[in-house]
Short mmCIF file of C-alpha atoms in Angstrom, two decimals:
data_model
loop_
_atom_site.label_atom_id
_atom_site.label_comp_id
_atom_site.label_asym_id
_atom_site.label_seq_id
_atom_site.Cartn_x
_atom_site.Cartn_y
_atom_site.Cartn_z
CA UNK G 1 34.18 -42.28 17.67
CA UNK G 2 35.99 -43.91 14.76
CA UNK G 3 38.81 -41.36 15.34
CA UNK G 4 41.85 -42.66 17.33
CA UNK G 5 41.93 -41.45 20.89
CA UNK G 6 38.34 -40.13 20.86
CA UNK G 7 35.94 -41.48 23.48
CA UNK G 8 32.18 -40.98 23.78
CA UNK G 9 32.42 -37.62 25.55
CA UNK G 10 34.99 -36.13 23.13
CA UNK G 11 32.89 -37.44 20.22
CA UNK G 12 29.76 -35.69 21.49
CA UNK G 13 31.70 -32.49 22.02
CA UNK G 14 33.08 -32.61 18.46
CA UNK G 15 29.66 -33.38 16.97
CA UNK G 16 28.09 -30.49 18.82
CA UNK G 17 30.88 -28.07 17.75
CA UNK G 18 30.52 -29.08 14.07
CA UNK G 19 26.64 -29.29 13.89
CA UNK G 20 25.82 -26.28 16.03
CA UNK G 21 28.69 -23.81 15.87
CA UNK G 22 30.51 -24.57 12.60
CA UNK G 23 28.29 -26.09 9.96
CA UNK G 24 30.56 -24.74 7.21
CA UNK G 25 33.50 -26.54 8.82
CA UNK G 26 31.50 -29.75 8.98
CA UNK G 27 30.64 -29.51 5.31
CA UNK G 28 34.34 -28.83 4.47
CA UNK G 29 35.50 -31.82 6.59
CA UNK G 30 33.00 -34.15 5.06
CA UNK G 31 33.99 -33.22 1.46
CA UNK G 32 37.70 -33.33 2.28
CA UNK G 33 37.29 -36.85 3.66
CA UNK G 34 35.29 -37.90 0.59
CA UNK G 35 37.99 -36.50 -1.74
CA UNK G 36 40.71 -38.16 0.21
CA UNK G 37 38.87 -41.53 0.20
CA UNK G 38 38.49 -41.50 -3.59
CA UNK G 39 41.90 -39.92 -4.46
CA UNK G 40 44.32 -41.43 -1.94
CA UNK G 41 45.42 -45.03 -1.75
CA UNK G 42 48.52 -46.84 -0.62
CA UNK G 43 51.59 -46.96 -2.90
CA UNK G 44 51.93 -50.43 -4.42
CA UNK G 45 55.69 -50.41 -3.65
CA UNK G 46 56.17 -48.73 -0.29
CA UNK G 47 52.64 -48.69 1.21
CA UNK G 48 52.68 -44.95 1.97
CA UNK G 49 49.55 -42.85 1.15
CA UNK G 50 49.65 -41.30 -2.29
CA UNK G 51 47.44 -40.28 -5.18
CA UNK G 52 49.06 -42.48 -7.84
CA UNK G 53 49.37 -46.18 -7.92
CA UNK G 54 53.11 -45.79 -7.22
CA UNK G 55 54.31 -42.84 -5.23
CA UNK G 56 56.68 -40.16 -6.43
CA UNK G 57 59.66 -41.42 -4.41
CA UNK G 58 59.26 -45.02 -5.57
CA UNK G 59 58.98 -43.82 -9.19
CA UNK G 60 61.97 -41.47 -8.92
CA UNK G 61 65.09 -42.42 -10.89
CA UNK G 62 67.17 -40.05 -8.69
CA UNK G 63 66.77 -42.06 -5.50
CA UNK G 64 69.33 -44.72 -4.65
CA UNK G 65 67.47 -48.03 -5.12
CA UNK G 66 70.17 -49.95 -3.20
CA UNK G 67 69.06 -48.33 0.10
CA UNK G 68 65.64 -49.13 1.62
CA UNK G 69 64.56 -47.31 4.73
CA UNK G 70 61.90 -48.97 6.93
CA UNK G 71 59.63 -46.54 8.89
CA UNK G 72 56.48 -47.07 10.95
CA UNK G 73 54.21 -44.39 9.48
CA UNK G 74 53.83 -41.90 6.60
CA UNK G 75 54.50 -39.17 9.22
CA UNK G 76 57.91 -40.73 9.83
CA UNK G 77 58.59 -40.85 6.14
CA UNK G 78 57.80 -37.13 5.81
CA UNK G 79 60.01 -36.28 8.87
CA UNK G 80 63.00 -38.09 7.29
CA UNK G 81 62.35 -36.41 3.92
CA UNK G 82 62.28 -33.01 5.74
CA UNK G 83 65.57 -33.73 7.39
CA UNK G 84 66.95 -34.32 3.90
CA UNK G 85 69.16 -37.07 5.35
CA UNK G 86 68.25 -40.03 3.13
CA UNK G 87 68.61 -40.53 -0.59
CA UNK G 88 67.21 -44.10 -0.94
CA UNK G 89 63.69 -45.46 -1.06
CA UNK G 90 61.18 -46.35 1.67
CA UNK G 91 58.96 -49.04 3.01
CA UNK G 92 56.18 -47.93 5.37
CA UNK G 93 55.05 -50.61 7.86
CA UNK G 94 51.86 -48.73 8.83
CA UNK G 95 52.48 -49.71 12.46
CA UNK G 96 54.86 -51.65 14.67
CA UNK G 97 54.84 -55.10 16.17
CA UNK G 98 52.55 -55.06 19.22
CA UNK G 99 51.40 -58.57 20.23
CA UNK G 100 49.11 -57.17 22.99
CA UNK G 101 47.16 -55.19 20.41
CA UNK G 102 47.07 -58.09 18.01
CA UNK G 103 49.57 -56.55 15.58
CA UNK G 104 51.92 -59.20 14.35
CA UNK G 105 54.08 -59.86 11.32
CA UNK G 106 51.03 -60.65 9.20
CA UNK G 107 49.25 -57.39 9.98
CA UNK G 108 52.40 -55.40 9.07
CA UNK G 109 52.73 -57.38 5.87
CA UNK G 110 56.28 -58.55 6.56
CA UNK G 111 56.03 -60.95 3.62
CA UNK G 112 55.55 -58.08 1.23
CA UNK G 113 58.52 -56.22 2.75
CA UNK G 114 60.69 -59.35 2.35
CA UNK G 115 59.74 -59.56 -1.29
CA UNK G 116 60.47 -55.83 -1.70
CA UNK G 117 63.84 -56.03 0.06
CA UNK G 118 64.95 -59.18 -1.78
CA UNK G 119 64.39 -57.75 -5.25
CA UNK G 120 68.10 -58.12 -6.01
CA UNK G 121 68.69 -54.35 -6.14
CA UNK G 122 68.33 -53.42 -2.47
CA UNK G 123 71.67 -53.93 -0.61
CA UNK G 124 71.08 -52.23 2.69
CA UNK G 125 67.95 -51.96 4.85
CA UNK G 126 68.01 -49.00 7.22
CA UNK G 127 65.62 -49.67 10.06
CA UNK G 128 64.17 -46.31 11.24
CA UNK G 129 61.45 -47.60 13.57
CA UNK G 130 61.04 -45.64 16.81
CA UNK G 131 63.40 -46.13 19.73
CA UNK G 132 60.46 -47.29 21.91
CA UNK G 133 60.12 -50.84 23.22
CA UNK G 134 57.79 -51.86 20.34
CA UNK G 135 59.92 -50.08 17.69
CA UNK G 136 63.07 -51.77 18.97
CA UNK G 137 61.36 -55.24 18.98
CA UNK G 138 60.19 -54.60 15.42
CA UNK G 139 63.78 -53.71 14.43
CA UNK G 140 65.20 -56.95 15.87
CA UNK G 141 62.56 -59.13 14.19
CA UNK G 142 63.29 -57.42 10.86
CA UNK G 143 67.05 -57.96 11.43
CA UNK G 144 66.48 -61.70 12.12
CA UNK G 145 64.52 -62.05 8.92
CA UNK G 146 66.57 -59.92 6.57
CA UNK G 147 70.18 -60.67 7.55
CA UNK G 148 69.92 -64.39 6.59
CA UNK G 149 68.92 -63.22 3.13
CA UNK G 150 72.33 -61.63 2.71
CA UNK G 151 71.11 -58.06 3.22
CA UNK G 152 73.08 -55.46 5.28
CA UNK G 153 70.70 -54.35 8.07
CA UNK G 154 71.46 -51.09 9.87
CA UNK G 155 69.82 -49.01 12.60
CA UNK G 156 69.93 -45.27 13.12
CA UNK G 157 72.58 -44.14 15.62
CA UNK G 158 71.51 -43.65 19.20
CA UNK G 159 73.07 -41.12 21.52
CA UNK G 160 73.24 -37.48 22.47
CA UNK G 161 71.21 -35.20 20.17
CA UNK G 162 72.82 -32.43 18.17
CA UNK G 163 73.44 -29.43 20.39
CA UNK G 164 73.04 -31.57 23.45
CA UNK G 165 74.67 -30.60 26.71
CA UNK G 166 75.89 -33.46 28.92
CA UNK G 167 74.40 -31.92 32.03
CA UNK G 168 70.85 -32.04 30.61
CA UNK G 169 70.88 -35.39 28.77
CA UNK G 170 68.78 -38.16 30.42
CA UNK G 171 70.70 -40.93 32.13
CA UNK G 172 69.69 -43.81 29.80
CA UNK G 173 70.74 -41.83 26.73
CA UNK G 174 74.04 -40.90 28.33
CA UNK G 175 74.73 -44.50 29.26
CA UNK G 176 73.94 -45.55 25.72
CA UNK G 177 76.24 -42.81 24.30
CA UNK G 178 79.13 -44.15 26.49
CA UNK G 179 78.52 -47.73 25.40
CA UNK G 180 78.35 -46.76 21.72
CA UNK G 181 81.15 -44.21 21.73
CA UNK G 182 83.20 -44.04 18.61
CA UNK G 183 86.71 -43.08 17.45
CA UNK G 184 87.23 -39.32 16.92
CA UNK V 1 77.05 -8.91 40.72
CA UNK V 2 79.96 -11.36 40.96
CA UNK V 3 77.44 -14.21 40.22
CA UNK V 4 77.26 -15.37 36.63
CA UNK V 5 74.25 -14.08 34.71
CA UNK V 6 73.35 -11.48 37.33
CA UNK V 7 73.14 -7.83 36.20
CA UNK V 8 72.78 -4.62 38.36
CA UNK V 9 68.96 -4.97 38.60
CA UNK V 10 68.93 -8.63 39.58
CA UNK V 11 71.71 -7.99 42.05
CA UNK V 12 69.73 -5.22 43.76
CA UNK V 13 66.58 -7.47 43.88
CA UNK V 14 68.62 -10.29 45.45
CA UNK V 15 70.23 -7.95 47.97
CA UNK V 16 66.81 -6.56 48.99
CA UNK V 17 65.31 -10.00 49.36
CA UNK V 18 68.18 -11.11 51.56
CA UNK V 19 68.62 -8.04 53.70
CA UNK V 20 64.95 -7.13 54.16
CA UNK V 21 62.91 -10.31 53.88
CA UNK V 22 65.26 -13.11 54.75
CA UNK V 23 68.07 -12.15 57.04
CA UNK V 24 68.31 -15.78 58.29
CA UNK V 25 68.80 -16.94 54.71
CA UNK V 26 71.50 -14.26 54.21
CA UNK V 27 73.36 -15.38 57.35
CA UNK V 28 73.12 -19.06 56.18
CA UNK V 29 74.38 -18.23 52.65
CA UNK V 30 77.24 -16.26 54.02
CA UNK V 31 78.39 -19.01 56.34
CA UNK V 32 77.94 -21.75 53.70
CA UNK V 33 80.10 -19.75 51.31
CA UNK V 34 82.77 -19.23 53.97
CA UNK V 35 82.76 -22.96 54.75
CA UNK V 36 82.97 -23.91 51.12
CA UNK V 37 85.80 -21.45 50.56
CA UNK V 38 87.87 -22.97 53.31
CA UNK V 39 86.90 -26.64 52.77
CA UNK V 40 86.65 -27.12 49.01
CA UNK V 41 89.56 -26.98 46.60
CA UNK V 42 90.33 -28.52 43.23
CA UNK V 43 91.45 -32.15 43.04
CA UNK V 44 95.17 -32.34 42.23
CA UNK V 45 94.52 -35.05 39.67
CA UNK V 46 91.26 -34.33 37.87
CA UNK V 47 90.62 -30.64 38.88
CA UNK V 48 87.08 -31.24 40.10
CA UNK V 49 85.95 -29.57 43.36
CA UNK V 50 86.51 -31.77 46.43
CA UNK V 51 87.34 -31.60 50.11
CA UNK V 52 90.54 -33.63 49.97
CA UNK V 53 93.74 -33.01 48.02
CA UNK V 54 92.79 -35.85 45.70
CA UNK V 55 89.10 -36.63 45.11
CA UNK V 56 87.41 -39.95 45.96
CA UNK V 57 87.19 -41.10 42.29
CA UNK V 58 90.88 -40.36 41.58
CA UNK V 59 91.84 -42.25 44.85
CA UNK V 60 89.58 -45.27 44.16
CA UNK V 61 91.26 -48.53 43.33
CA UNK V 62 87.98 -49.80 41.82
CA UNK V 63 87.94 -47.37 38.91
CA UNK V 64 89.53 -48.44 35.63
CA UNK V 65 92.66 -46.25 35.36
CA UNK V 66 93.00 -47.07 31.65
CA UNK V 67 89.96 -44.98 30.78
CA UNK V 68 90.00 -41.17 31.23
CA UNK V 69 86.83 -39.20 30.57
CA UNK V 70 87.19 -35.50 29.79
CA UNK V 71 84.26 -33.33 30.81
CA UNK V 72 83.72 -29.56 30.86
CA UNK V 73 82.45 -28.98 34.39
CA UNK V 74 81.97 -30.70 37.77
CA UNK V 75 78.20 -30.77 37.00
CA UNK V 76 78.89 -32.86 33.91
CA UNK V 77 81.03 -35.25 36.03
CA UNK V 78 78.13 -35.66 38.46
CA UNK V 79 75.68 -36.22 35.57
CA UNK V 80 77.84 -39.02 34.14
CA UNK V 81 78.27 -40.60 37.61
CA UNK V 82 74.49 -40.51 38.16
CA UNK V 83 73.99 -42.32 34.81
CA UNK V 84 76.34 -45.00 36.12
CA UNK V 85 77.65 -45.45 32.61
CA UNK V 86 81.37 -44.98 33.17
CA UNK V 87 83.89 -46.94 35.26
CA UNK V 88 87.06 -45.03 34.54
CA UNK V 89 88.54 -41.81 35.92
CA UNK V 90 87.89 -38.17 34.97
CA UNK V 91 89.54 -34.95 33.96
CA UNK V 92 87.48 -31.73 34.40
CA UNK V 93 88.48 -28.91 32.01
CA UNK V 94 86.57 -26.24 34.00
CA UNK V 95 85.37 -24.77 30.76
CA UNK V 96 85.60 -25.15 27.00
CA UNK V 97 87.68 -23.49 24.26
CA UNK V 98 86.10 -20.17 23.51
CA UNK V 99 88.58 -17.77 21.80
CA UNK V 100 86.07 -14.92 21.81
CA UNK V 101 85.90 -15.03 25.60
CA UNK V 102 89.67 -15.38 25.87
CA UNK V 103 89.49 -19.07 26.94
CA UNK V 104 92.29 -20.92 25.14
CA UNK V 105 94.37 -24.06 25.72
CA UNK V 106 96.34 -22.24 28.49
CA UNK V 107 93.30 -21.28 30.50
CA UNK V 108 91.95 -24.87 30.33
CA UNK V 109 95.37 -26.24 31.39
CA UNK V 110 95.72 -28.55 28.40
CA UNK V 111 99.29 -29.10 29.38
CA UNK V 112 98.24 -30.67 32.71
CA UNK V 113 95.72 -32.84 30.86
CA UNK V 114 98.42 -33.97 28.44
CA UNK V 115 100.66 -34.97 31.40
CA UNK V 116 97.72 -36.77 33.06
CA UNK V 117 96.70 -38.65 29.91
CA UNK V 118 100.30 -39.62 29.02
CA UNK V 119 101.04 -41.23 32.37
CA UNK V 120 101.52 -44.60 30.68
CA UNK V 121 98.44 -46.12 32.31
CA UNK V 122 95.70 -44.32 30.39
CA UNK V 123 94.89 -46.02 27.07
CA UNK V 124 91.66 -44.37 25.98
CA UNK V 125 90.51 -40.80 26.38
CA UNK V 126 86.65 -40.48 26.15
CA UNK V 127 85.83 -36.89 25.21
CA UNK V 128 82.49 -35.99 26.83
CA UNK V 129 82.45 -32.25 26.14
CA UNK V 130 79.06 -30.84 25.11
CA UNK V 131 77.73 -31.23 21.57
CA UNK V 132 77.73 -27.50 21.08
CA UNK V 133 79.99 -25.62 18.69
CA UNK V 134 82.56 -24.86 21.40
CA UNK V 135 82.37 -28.31 22.92
CA UNK V 136 82.91 -29.91 19.49
CA UNK V 137 85.82 -27.54 18.79
CA UNK V 138 87.37 -28.49 22.13
CA UNK V 139 86.92 -32.21 21.31
CA UNK V 140 88.74 -31.82 17.93
CA UNK V 141 91.67 -29.90 19.44
CA UNK V 142 91.98 -32.60 22.17
CA UNK V 143 91.96 -35.31 19.46
CA UNK V 144 94.69 -33.53 17.51
CA UNK V 145 96.88 -33.36 20.62
CA UNK V 146 96.25 -36.81 22.13
CA UNK V 147 96.10 -39.09 19.08
CA UNK V 148 99.76 -38.40 18.03
CA UNK V 149 100.75 -39.52 21.54
CA UNK V 150 99.47 -43.04 20.73
CA UNK V 151 96.25 -42.71 22.76
CA UNK V 152 92.84 -43.92 21.57
CA UNK V 153 90.53 -40.93 21.53
CA UNK V 154 86.72 -41.56 21.44
CA UNK V 155 83.64 -39.35 21.49
CA UNK V 156 80.22 -40.15 22.93
CA UNK V 157 77.74 -41.44 20.35
CA UNK V 158 75.43 -38.86 18.70
CA UNK V 159 71.91 -39.74 17.50
CA UNK V 160 68.38 -40.33 18.51
CA UNK V 161 67.90 -40.36 22.34
CA UNK V 162 66.59 -43.43 24.13
CA UNK V 163 62.79 -43.61 23.77
CA UNK V 164 62.94 -41.21 20.80
CA UNK V 165 60.22 -41.21 18.18
CA UNK V 166 61.31 -40.48 14.62
CA UNK V 167 58.38 -38.07 14.10
CA UNK V 168 59.52 -35.79 16.91
CA UNK V 169 63.32 -35.83 16.54
CA UNK V 170 64.84 -32.62 15.23
CA UNK V 171 66.07 -32.66 11.68
CA UNK V 172 69.83 -32.20 12.41
CA UNK V 173 69.82 -35.11 14.88
CA UNK V 174 67.96 -37.25 12.43
CA UNK V 175 70.43 -36.50 9.63
CA UNK V 176 73.27 -37.32 12.01
CA UNK V 177 71.63 -40.55 13.00
CA UNK V 178 71.38 -41.61 9.39
CA UNK V 179 75.04 -40.67 8.69
CA UNK V 180 76.19 -42.59 11.74
CA UNK V 181 73.88 -45.60 11.43
CA UNK V 182 75.33 -48.90 12.50
CA UNK V 183 74.95 -52.63 11.87
CA UNK V 184 72.07 -54.25 13.72
#
């Protein structure tokens, strides 16, 4: 029941599956967790999960240190890396602002992010939090904190996805795409 | 078999359905088509299907005549209207450039569009063709024709859709959203 989204019934079902039908799997899961617990920690620079004290991307000399991309989770970081669209470095919030769940600027370590962004090398912070209500709120708070420090704060473009057909795009996205239309 | 996407087998299945199992539906379809044939024609101004010589939107005094939105089909026009995102007038191409299918600038009546856009009232042409290869090509040809006439030519924004989560956005769209990121 310590797993996210797992209630008492699911937990019992999982336990039965592992202890009755798949004891080898249970042993494997236990050892994998133990290995991960001892080997993985958060990167000192960007907070993502990694095996070293500082992750490969933060260590790399090939990444553009003037660009800092803020994402919510390590999964988001991996997604952006897979897309091959970004050449700078990252900062992983490990969440998003969510006052109702008790997640505020302290829990997300905004102070650490400020220190990281104001190192004198970073020039632009690209906010790549989700386009959900909480992700957008997080983006605006970040903007209000970082812009006064003389940093350029940008947000990923919103609009019609690549390959998108007007007829099948949802109304809100279409309205947004009209508002944010750009010169051809 | 005159219907798009219907081959000999589908045609036979449809004919059997209508003539054996649903003769009332067949009669209804036949009469609807006849009514549509005699009542509907293309708007003289924007080419969309309508019952008058000039459609309601083209006639309206409330629409901003300085904005002209170019769409591929009447369905696209309806979609944009439903989104409530656009206050100007329209021009419906009734297709997209597709040299392999023999659809060129003549078939799409680009000359009529040029005349419409250069009426001295229109200031901005918003190109809302699909974000497919053919739609994009059509947009670029339109830009190359309209910009030299002193018109502002814009394109809908591309990027992450409203509500989109970074983890689940496809790679091409994500790359695009990074390239076209904007100030917060």
